[in-house]
XYZ file of C-alpha atoms in Angstrom:
635
model
C 0.000 0.000 0.000
C 1.545 3.320 -0.977
C 2.201 5.944 1.687
C -0.025 9.037 1.687
C 1.598 12.309 0.921
C 1.866 14.969 3.674
C -0.601 17.089 1.753
C -3.264 14.322 1.819
C -2.738 13.750 5.573
C -3.376 17.365 6.327
C -6.580 17.179 4.329
C -7.857 14.158 6.271
C -7.012 15.811 9.619
C -8.922 18.910 8.646
C -11.981 16.861 7.658
C -11.925 14.947 10.996
C -11.614 18.175 12.964
C -14.502 19.681 11.090
C -16.694 16.646 11.748
C -15.786 16.613 15.480
C -16.586 20.271 15.838
C -19.997 19.783 14.336
C -21.021 17.055 16.860
C -22.017 18.362 20.347
C -20.211 16.786 23.363
C -22.277 14.166 25.247
C -22.377 12.656 28.782
C -23.770 9.244 29.692
C -25.314 9.001 33.180
C -25.367 5.528 34.726
C -27.401 3.941 37.524
C -25.757 4.430 40.951
C -27.376 1.279 42.391
C -29.428 -1.802 41.634
C -33.094 -0.902 41.290
C -36.229 -0.488 39.226
C -36.802 2.553 37.076
C -39.780 4.517 38.383
C -39.365 7.545 36.146
C -36.847 8.654 33.519
C -36.496 12.040 31.841
C -37.800 11.975 28.246
C -35.681 12.924 25.218
C -35.455 16.681 24.813
C -35.609 17.474 28.551
C -33.400 20.467 29.379
C -31.580 20.129 32.718
C -29.392 22.316 34.853
C -26.527 20.846 36.857
C -28.036 18.781 39.681
C -31.300 18.198 37.846
C -33.114 14.881 38.233
C -32.695 12.547 35.250
C -34.315 9.437 36.757
C -35.891 7.958 39.858
C -34.984 4.401 40.912
C -36.736 2.236 43.511
C -34.564 -0.042 45.633
C -35.657 -1.882 48.781
C -38.912 0.092 48.876
C -37.084 3.402 48.811
C -37.002 5.845 45.888
C -33.644 7.376 44.927
C -33.215 10.391 42.649
C -30.419 10.282 40.065
C -28.913 13.732 39.426
C -26.990 15.164 36.493
C -23.501 16.333 37.380
C -23.661 18.994 34.650
C -26.441 20.717 32.738
C -27.525 19.404 29.348
C -30.265 18.143 27.049
C -31.439 14.506 27.100
C -30.582 13.104 23.663
C -31.033 9.379 24.347
C -32.678 7.229 27.034
C -31.301 3.727 27.604
C -34.024 2.306 29.865
C -37.707 2.752 30.622
C -40.077 2.793 33.619
C -40.490 -0.666 35.146
C -37.130 -1.906 33.886
C -34.554 -3.302 36.323
C -31.093 -1.814 36.022
C -27.817 -2.886 37.575
C -25.338 -0.514 39.158
C -23.494 1.225 36.314
C -26.088 0.513 33.600
C -26.698 3.446 31.253
C -29.776 5.518 31.942
C -29.614 8.644 29.743
C -27.258 10.511 27.458
C -26.985 14.263 27.828
C -25.967 16.507 24.990
C -25.081 20.161 24.922
C -27.659 22.677 26.107
C -27.926 26.418 26.467
C -28.555 25.757 30.165
C -24.925 24.652 30.594
C -23.684 28.184 30.793
C -26.742 29.383 32.668
C -26.390 26.805 35.427
C -23.928 28.863 37.383
C -26.053 31.941 36.881
C -29.264 30.380 38.228
C -30.547 32.160 41.323
C -30.093 30.326 44.616
C -33.409 29.428 46.215
C -33.266 29.277 50.023
C -35.698 27.112 51.993
C -38.080 28.937 54.309
C -36.791 27.838 57.717
C -40.007 28.935 59.363
C -42.222 26.868 57.092
C -44.084 24.100 58.945
C -44.858 21.146 56.704
C -48.161 19.334 57.238
C -46.460 16.285 58.763
C -44.684 18.429 61.359
C -47.830 20.418 62.046
C -49.686 17.193 62.803
C -47.046 16.309 65.418
C -47.185 19.769 66.971
C -50.970 19.646 67.136
C -50.932 16.211 68.756
C -48.502 17.320 71.464
C -50.734 20.255 72.329
C -53.401 17.965 73.761
C -51.151 17.304 76.752
C -50.363 20.946 77.472
C -52.165 22.934 80.140
C -53.245 25.542 77.614
C -55.392 22.903 75.917
C -56.907 21.636 79.177
C -58.167 24.749 80.894
C -61.038 22.883 82.529
C -58.591 20.554 84.213
C -56.383 23.445 85.279
C -59.454 25.012 86.906
C -60.115 21.797 88.825
C -56.599 21.915 90.270
C -57.003 25.530 91.225
C -60.227 24.645 93.034
C -58.264 22.270 95.332
C -55.396 24.723 95.777
C -53.023 22.534 93.780
C -50.858 22.833 90.691
C -50.911 20.831 87.480
C -48.434 18.061 86.787
C -46.590 20.184 84.253
C -46.434 23.158 86.598
C -44.745 20.988 89.206
C -42.244 19.611 86.692
C -41.487 23.059 85.289
C -40.851 24.394 88.787
C -38.581 21.469 89.631
C -36.263 21.374 86.638
C -33.859 23.810 85.028
C -35.700 25.729 82.268
C -35.681 24.033 78.886
C -33.906 20.898 80.116
C -36.749 18.362 79.885
C -36.572 15.546 77.354
C -40.039 14.049 77.692
C -40.726 10.391 76.989
C -43.968 9.073 75.482
C -46.131 12.189 75.734
C -48.388 10.926 72.915
C -49.610 7.724 74.559
C -53.124 7.561 75.955
C -55.151 5.241 78.168
C -55.539 1.666 76.985
C -59.321 1.901 76.692
C -60.014 1.792 72.961
C -62.529 -1.007 73.494
C -64.797 1.365 75.406
C -63.898 4.881 74.190
C -63.059 6.554 70.911
C -59.433 7.304 70.085
C -60.264 11.005 69.730
C -61.738 11.034 73.225
C -58.716 9.208 74.653
C -56.276 11.583 72.993
C -58.127 14.594 74.340
C -58.958 13.325 77.838
C -56.079 10.976 78.759
C -52.880 12.581 77.420
C -49.693 10.751 78.374
C -51.888 8.114 80.037
C -51.764 10.220 83.164
C -48.016 10.611 83.511
C -45.438 13.220 82.519
C -41.944 11.744 82.561
C -38.500 12.312 81.147
C -34.893 13.288 81.781
C -33.930 16.804 82.876
C -31.433 18.661 85.016
C -32.061 19.954 88.528
C -29.714 22.449 90.242
C -27.379 22.620 87.239
C -26.532 26.223 88.062
C -24.844 25.078 91.269
C -23.450 21.672 90.358
C -23.156 21.634 86.547
C -25.150 19.644 84.012
C -23.348 16.328 84.495
C -24.046 16.133 88.242
C -27.593 17.456 87.847
C -29.211 15.047 85.400
C -32.277 13.300 86.820
C -35.270 11.244 85.861
C -38.339 13.332 86.692
C -41.857 12.001 86.636
C -45.268 12.926 87.909
C -48.675 11.332 87.880
C -51.333 13.644 86.480
C -54.314 13.608 88.824
C -56.483 15.287 86.174
C -56.210 12.115 84.077
C -58.270 9.350 85.617
C -57.307 10.444 89.166
C -53.610 9.778 88.576
C -54.199 6.031 88.421
C -51.650 3.576 87.087
C -52.622 2.497 83.575
C -51.078 0.121 81.090
C -49.140 2.738 79.164
C -47.944 4.739 82.148
C -46.694 1.491 83.691
C -44.691 0.943 80.510
C -43.470 4.515 80.764
C -42.252 3.875 84.306
C -40.535 0.678 83.188
C -38.668 2.645 80.520
C -37.585 5.480 82.810
C -36.635 3.259 85.759
C -34.471 1.192 83.423
C -32.769 4.338 82.134
C -32.212 5.545 85.695
C -30.331 2.316 86.431
C -28.351 2.356 83.185
C -27.355 6.008 83.463
C -27.158 6.239 87.286
C -29.722 9.050 87.422
C -31.598 10.097 90.571
C -35.379 9.800 90.354
C -37.798 12.475 91.549
C -41.388 11.225 91.618
C -44.590 13.206 92.237
C -46.725 10.300 93.432
C -50.241 11.708 93.862
C -52.836 9.273 92.552
C -55.289 6.494 93.215
C -53.245 3.382 92.469
C -54.040 0.632 89.977
C -56.625 1.347 87.293
C -59.251 -1.336 86.684
C -60.806 0.390 83.650
C -58.149 -0.361 81.008
C -59.441 -2.800 78.394
C -56.759 -3.116 75.755
C -54.237 -5.381 77.466
C -53.991 -9.145 77.084
C -53.250 -9.953 80.729
C -55.461 -10.885 83.649
C -54.294 -9.055 86.778
C -51.095 -7.372 85.605
C -49.124 -8.808 88.494
C -46.248 -9.645 86.165
C -45.439 -5.963 85.566
C -41.821 -5.061 86.376
C -42.266 -1.438 87.516
C -42.228 -2.007 91.271
C -39.231 -4.311 91.182
C -37.337 -2.005 88.810
C -37.947 0.915 91.153
C -36.991 -1.056 94.253
C -33.749 -2.129 92.581
C -32.756 1.540 92.376
C -32.610 1.742 96.182
C -29.047 2.676 97.284
C -28.002 2.969 93.610
C -29.391 6.468 93.033
C -31.265 8.942 95.252
C -35.029 8.373 95.161
C -37.125 11.416 96.046
C -40.870 11.063 96.560
C -43.306 13.981 96.695
C -47.024 13.818 97.260
C -49.972 16.160 97.640
C -53.603 15.239 98.028
C -54.491 11.548 97.807
C -51.784 8.918 97.330
C -53.079 5.368 97.587
C -52.242 1.780 96.642
C -49.660 1.427 93.853
C -48.796 5.115 93.948
C -48.176 4.837 97.693
C -46.105 1.686 97.194
C -43.700 3.596 94.954
C -43.681 6.505 97.395
C -42.800 4.128 100.226
C -39.776 2.854 98.302
C -38.268 6.344 98.151
C -35.342 7.440 100.291
C -37.283 10.501 101.348
C -41.011 11.275 101.402
C -41.978 14.939 101.118
C -45.681 15.582 101.669
C -47.948 18.599 101.746
C -50.321 19.215 104.621
C -53.352 18.180 102.590
C -51.881 14.727 101.956
C -53.477 11.375 102.659
C -51.250 8.347 102.142
C -52.326 4.718 102.357
C -51.766 1.289 100.874
C -55.438 1.151 100.011
C -57.957 3.848 99.174
C -61.620 4.009 100.201
C -62.831 1.732 97.384
C -60.345 -0.987 98.279
C -61.177 -0.698 101.980
C -64.892 -0.954 101.315
C -64.383 -3.782 98.835
C -62.508 -5.720 101.497
C -65.461 -5.434 103.834
C -63.534 -3.200 106.210
C -65.964 -0.324 106.356
C -66.788 2.847 104.486
C -64.428 5.786 104.961
C -63.891 9.096 103.198
C -60.390 9.457 101.715
C -59.502 12.146 104.254
C -59.636 9.519 107.025
C -57.118 7.230 105.365
C -53.498 7.961 106.321
C -53.929 11.647 107.219
C -50.915 13.954 107.205
C -50.395 14.337 110.957
C -50.475 10.628 111.721
C -48.113 9.878 108.839
C -45.649 12.446 110.194
C -45.782 11.001 113.687
C -45.416 7.384 112.592
C -42.429 8.056 110.328
C -43.964 7.681 106.844
C -43.360 11.347 106.017
C -39.769 12.604 106.251
C -40.261 16.276 105.375
C -43.377 18.390 105.864
C -44.310 20.920 103.177
C -46.869 23.700 103.148
C -47.903 23.146 99.515
C -46.596 21.797 96.219
C -44.412 24.835 95.572
C -42.750 24.392 98.966
C -42.463 20.628 98.446
C -40.750 21.149 95.103
C -38.188 23.519 96.582
C -37.543 21.090 99.435
C -36.996 18.302 96.905
C -34.411 20.390 95.071
C -32.707 21.198 98.346
C -32.728 17.565 99.496
C -31.278 16.365 96.207
C -28.475 18.938 96.407
C -26.813 17.086 99.293
C -26.213 14.174 96.934
C -25.037 16.269 93.982
C -21.759 17.474 95.436
C -19.960 20.049 97.484
C -21.037 23.667 97.295
C -18.648 26.541 96.807
C -16.935 27.512 100.039
C -17.371 31.145 99.028
C -21.095 30.921 99.745
C -20.711 29.172 103.116
C -21.689 31.384 106.047
C -20.682 30.325 109.547
C -22.038 31.441 112.897
C -19.648 32.582 115.602
C -18.480 29.230 116.953
C -17.978 30.664 120.434
C -21.753 30.449 120.790
C -21.328 26.687 121.194
C -19.639 27.222 124.557
C -22.984 28.123 126.100
C -25.281 25.636 124.371
C -25.039 23.065 127.179
C -26.035 24.597 130.546
C -23.606 24.502 133.474
C -26.370 22.880 135.482
C -25.941 19.283 134.354
C -29.593 18.526 135.086
C -30.921 21.306 132.853
C -32.307 20.343 129.415
C -31.363 22.303 126.298
C -32.211 22.482 122.587
C -29.869 20.259 120.571
C -31.032 21.943 117.356
C -29.316 25.152 118.475
C -26.039 23.261 118.596
C -26.635 21.806 115.142
C -27.619 25.067 113.455
C -24.637 26.849 115.010
C -22.066 24.182 114.210
C -22.845 23.710 110.505
C -23.004 26.158 107.599
C -25.776 28.682 108.117
C -29.039 27.682 106.453
C -27.697 24.279 105.431
C -29.493 22.042 107.947
C -32.425 19.963 106.650
C -34.020 17.803 109.322
C -35.721 14.516 108.402
C -38.581 12.789 110.272
C -38.829 15.540 112.875
C -42.026 14.215 114.452
C -40.986 10.557 114.515
C -38.464 9.048 116.920
C -38.130 12.448 118.550
C -35.388 11.297 120.919
C -33.018 11.264 117.927
C -32.498 14.179 115.520
C -31.371 13.270 111.998
C -30.367 16.022 109.604
C -28.538 16.647 106.378
C -26.184 19.604 106.623
C -23.064 21.145 105.133
C -19.675 21.822 106.636
C -17.677 24.313 104.588
C -19.888 23.331 101.644
C -19.356 19.580 102.173
C -22.592 17.573 102.597
C -22.717 15.468 105.777
C -25.209 13.546 107.867
C -25.892 14.496 111.481
C -27.296 12.175 114.172
C -27.898 13.729 117.583
C -29.583 12.779 120.842
C -32.402 15.048 121.947
C -32.116 15.660 125.720
C -35.620 17.142 125.872
C -37.108 13.683 125.191
C -36.470 10.985 127.809
C -33.261 12.788 128.698
C -31.797 11.694 125.356
C -32.378 7.976 125.923
C -32.553 5.881 122.746
C -35.962 4.240 122.330
C -37.123 1.850 119.556
C -38.327 4.566 117.179
C -35.157 6.593 117.686
C -33.008 3.540 117.015
C -34.894 2.784 113.798
C -34.670 6.395 112.691
C -30.907 6.597 113.262
C -30.267 3.216 111.654
C -32.071 4.061 108.437
C -30.419 7.469 108.259
C -26.991 5.842 108.552
C -27.847 3.619 105.595
C -28.916 6.644 103.549
C -25.675 8.515 104.229
C -23.516 5.466 103.615
C -25.203 4.592 100.330
C -24.266 7.935 98.814
C -20.963 8.625 100.534
C -21.930 11.243 103.125
C -19.721 11.200 106.258
C -21.626 11.202 109.548
C -21.325 13.402 112.625
C -22.700 11.938 115.879
C -23.581 14.436 118.609
C -23.911 12.299 121.725
C -25.834 13.189 124.874
C -27.551 10.050 126.098
C -28.073 8.184 129.367
C -28.185 5.012 127.247
C -30.914 2.895 125.741
C -34.368 3.349 127.220
C -35.151 0.553 129.682
C -38.170 -0.705 131.579
C -41.065 -3.154 131.205
C -43.060 -0.871 128.895
C -40.327 -0.253 126.324
C -39.514 -3.951 126.151
C -43.033 -4.598 124.877
C -41.909 -2.729 121.749
C -39.027 -5.107 120.981
C -36.375 -2.731 122.285
C -33.735 -5.469 122.214
C -34.094 -5.871 118.455
C -34.275 -2.150 117.735
C -31.196 -1.463 119.834
C -29.321 -4.251 118.101
C -30.166 -2.717 114.755
C -28.068 0.353 115.580
C -24.969 -1.748 116.219
C -25.395 -3.931 113.155
C -25.978 -0.981 110.847
C -23.088 1.111 112.163
C -20.719 -1.850 111.851
C -21.473 -1.980 108.118
C -20.693 1.692 107.411
C -18.049 2.538 104.824
C -18.079 6.320 105.306
C -16.009 8.093 107.971
C -17.777 8.994 111.204
C -16.900 11.225 114.163
C -18.464 11.481 117.611
C -18.664 14.556 119.818
C -20.000 13.972 123.341
C -21.784 17.130 124.420
C -22.753 15.918 127.882
C -23.810 12.360 128.734
C -21.964 9.400 127.323
C -23.378 6.430 129.199
C -23.439 2.738 128.498
C -24.462 0.926 125.365
C -26.454 3.889 124.078
C -23.324 6.039 123.961
C -21.410 3.245 122.221
C -24.183 3.059 119.620
C -23.747 6.808 119.072
C -20.120 6.136 118.238
C -20.472 3.412 115.643
C -20.413 0.661 118.262
C -17.565 1.889 120.440
C -15.418 4.944 121.088
C -12.600 3.601 118.887
C -14.826 3.188 115.829
C -14.986 6.861 114.786
C -12.099 8.793 113.266
C -12.192 10.606 116.579
C -14.292 10.639 119.730
C -14.006 13.876 121.685
C -16.004 15.582 124.399
C -16.922 19.089 125.370
C -15.971 20.157 128.925
C -19.521 19.254 130.007
C -18.949 15.616 129.033
C -19.542 12.847 131.582
C -19.038 9.124 131.171
C -19.987 5.852 132.764
C -20.878 2.281 132.002
C -24.440 3.164 132.951
C -26.346 6.096 134.456
C -24.334 7.078 137.497
C -27.309 7.279 139.833
C -28.254 3.769 138.839
C -24.659 2.630 139.197
C -24.571 3.917 142.775
C -27.886 2.279 143.626
C -26.741 -1.017 142.141
C -23.136 -1.041 143.297
C -23.697 0.349 146.781
C -27.081 -1.118 147.575
C -26.035 -3.054 150.643
C -24.032 -0.171 152.064
C -26.934 2.236 151.626
C -29.461 -0.240 152.996
C -27.244 -0.544 156.072
C -27.680 3.147 156.948
C -30.791 3.413 159.087
C -31.105 7.204 159.184
C -32.832 8.364 155.942
C -31.078 11.736 156.029
C -27.697 10.142 156.496
C -28.481 7.550 153.792
C -29.413 10.298 151.283
C -26.264 12.274 152.141
C -24.131 9.180 151.551
C -25.942 8.491 148.287
C -25.348 12.029 147.022
C -21.685 11.829 148.035
C -21.209 8.591 146.095
C -22.930 10.093 143.045
C -20.735 13.199 143.220
C -17.596 11.086 143.405
C -18.679 9.029 140.416
C -19.352 12.174 138.401
C -15.906 13.450 139.197
C -14.425 10.109 138.266
C -16.345 10.036 134.969
C -15.640 13.613 133.936
C -14.503 14.369 130.409
C -11.038 15.281 131.607
C -10.609 11.981 133.433
C -11.989 10.023 130.496
C -9.493 11.746 128.224
C -6.659 11.210 130.681
C -7.497 7.506 130.663
C -7.484 7.695 126.841
C -11.031 6.368 126.550
C -11.727 9.376 124.340
C -9.307 11.241 122.109
C -9.522 14.661 123.754
C -11.612 17.246 125.561
C -11.994 20.251 123.296
C -13.232 23.808 123.318
C -16.740 23.644 121.799
C -15.740 26.535 119.535
C -13.098 24.225 118.021
C -15.548 21.447 117.100
C -15.997 22.530 113.514
C -12.240 22.540 112.867
C -11.898 19.045 114.324
C -14.655 17.644 112.122
C -13.348 19.243 108.924
C -9.830 17.986 109.638
C -11.127 14.445 110.164
C -13.166 14.344 106.980
C -10.380 16.004 104.975
C -8.013 13.292 106.210
C -10.279 10.420 105.204
C -10.130 9.107 101.623
C -12.880 10.623 99.484
C -15.937 8.476 98.959
C -15.643 7.029 95.462
C -18.848 6.044 93.738
C -18.682 3.804 90.704
C -21.649 4.347 88.365
C -23.934 1.368 88.403
C -22.326 -0.106 91.537
C -24.001 0.075 94.943
C -22.167 0.757 98.181
C -25.024 -0.984 99.996
C -27.575 -3.527 98.734
C -30.480 -1.213 99.591
C -31.713 1.458 101.982
C -34.225 0.082 104.435
C -37.567 1.783 103.900
C -38.108 1.966 107.637
C-alpha cells in the first residue's frame, strides 16, 4: 500500500476536525445502584446541573439520580419498570444552552419557618397534653389549691432541660372509648416523665441530670394504667443504666381497673415495682405527694429514700374503694393515712406547706447528693456560741437543734422525720460546703435515751448517708438505751441491736462529739459501736461518762451499804456523796486522761476538728452502676 503524501494527511485531519466540531459533546449518566426505574427524563428534557434525570426504587425506597452537569437529554437507555444494575446506562446528555446558565441560576433558600403538614400534625398532637389545651382541668386543680403536673415539673427542673418520653400515649381503653376522646382526655396516660437537670446552676449539668416524673391527677385520678406502667418501666431502666436520681410526684389512686386493651389478667407480672426497688441505694429516690396517694402510687412513694408531703396529703396502701371492697368499712379518703399521723409514725420525712414548697424542698434535698457547694457561699455562725449551748447545770435540758444550726453552715441544715423518733435528731447539713449527715440525741425527750423509734430512725439514716458517701457526725448526749417493762413490749432489744449492726457496716467516715452524757451501750451506739470506731471521739468540757447512768450505778453497786444506813437523812447524804464522786471520776477530763476518748476540746473548736477528720479520710468514690449498699431500708 503506498504511503499518503503529507498534503493528503493534512486534508484528512482537517476533515476529521470539522466533523468533530460539528457534533455536540455528550455525557452518559449511569445507575448508581441496583433498582427499578420509576421515572426517567424523556428525550429533549433540558436540565441544569443537579437536575433529576431518573428515579430508581430499591428496597422500597425511591432514589433520585442527578446530572452532574447541565444538558439536554438526547437518548434514554431504559424505561419505567425496567430493572437496572449498578453502572447501567440511563440517559445521554448533549449540549444545552442551560450549561452556561447553570452557574447563573438564582439560589433558592428554603423557608426555615415553614411548617410542613407532617410536622404540624405532630405539633398539634402534642398540644393535647399541654395545660393551655386543658383549661377545665387546670381550673379543677385551682379549686383544690393545687398545681398541674406540668407546673410541678417546670418548677422542679432547670428551664428548657426536659426531654419528655412518650407524651403521645393515651389510656388503653379503645374497646370502650373513641381514640379522639382518649387523645383529648387521657394525654400521656396520666403521667409526665423524662430526663432533665435539677440544680445545674450550682453543680453543673453532668451532676444534675435526673429522671423526673409525675402522675397527672387530672387524668383518671392519677391512676396507674397500662401505658404509664410501661413509661415507668422505661424510665426506671434508664435511671439504672445512666445512674440518674429519680424524683417522683406520686399523687394518685393506684391501679386502674378500667383499662381494656391489654392481654393480661391481673397485671401482676409488671416489672415497675421491682425495677424501682432495685434503684434503692443505687441512686437517690425522692418522693413527693400532695392530696391523695393510695395503693400502687403509695407503694412507689414508700420505696423512696425521702417522702416529702404537703399538709393536705393522705397516704395509704389502700384507698376508700379498696377498703370498702374488702369489707372493712366505708371511709372518706380524708380519714385514710392523714398527714399528721403519717408524720408522727415516720412515713413522712419532710413536711411541706404546699406543692411549691415541696418542690423547693426536693431540690434542696437532692443537692446534698449532687456534690460540694462553693466555700465562698458558706456562712458560719460565731463558733464561740457553742460554749454556752449546754447549761452549766448538768440537770438542765437544752435544745440540741441550736447546737446543730450553730455548728454547721448557716441555712444548710435539713431535718428529716422531725415528728418521729423524737429522741433522735437526723439532719442533712453542710460543713464548709461539704454535705454530711448528722445524728444527735435530743435531751428534751427521755433525757436523750434511745428508744425503739429513735433507734430505727438513726439506723435508716446511717444507711442513707452510707449509700451515697456522706460522712456522719454523731452528737452524743444520752443516758443510754431506754429501759423498763413498757419499752420492752416494743421489741427494744431488736431495735437497739439494729443500731450496732448498721453502724458496723458503714463505709463512710464517722466522728463522735460527746456534748454531755456518754453512758453505756447507748453512747457506744452513738459512736459506731464503740469509742474507737470513729475517726475521733471527743467531748466538750460538760462531758460525763460511765458504764451506765451514774445514779443507777450507785444504787446497784452500793445497795447493801446504803441499805445498812438506818437514818434516811444520812443515807441520802451518803448516796449524794457517792454520786458526786462518780461524776468526778467520769468527767470528760478523766476520760481523756485515761485515753477512753481522744480529747476534751473547746466547743468553739468542734468545727475545725470535724473538717480535719473528713479532709483526712479518703474521698468516697462512687462507681456508676455499683451500689455501696444492697439497699436502703424503707423503715
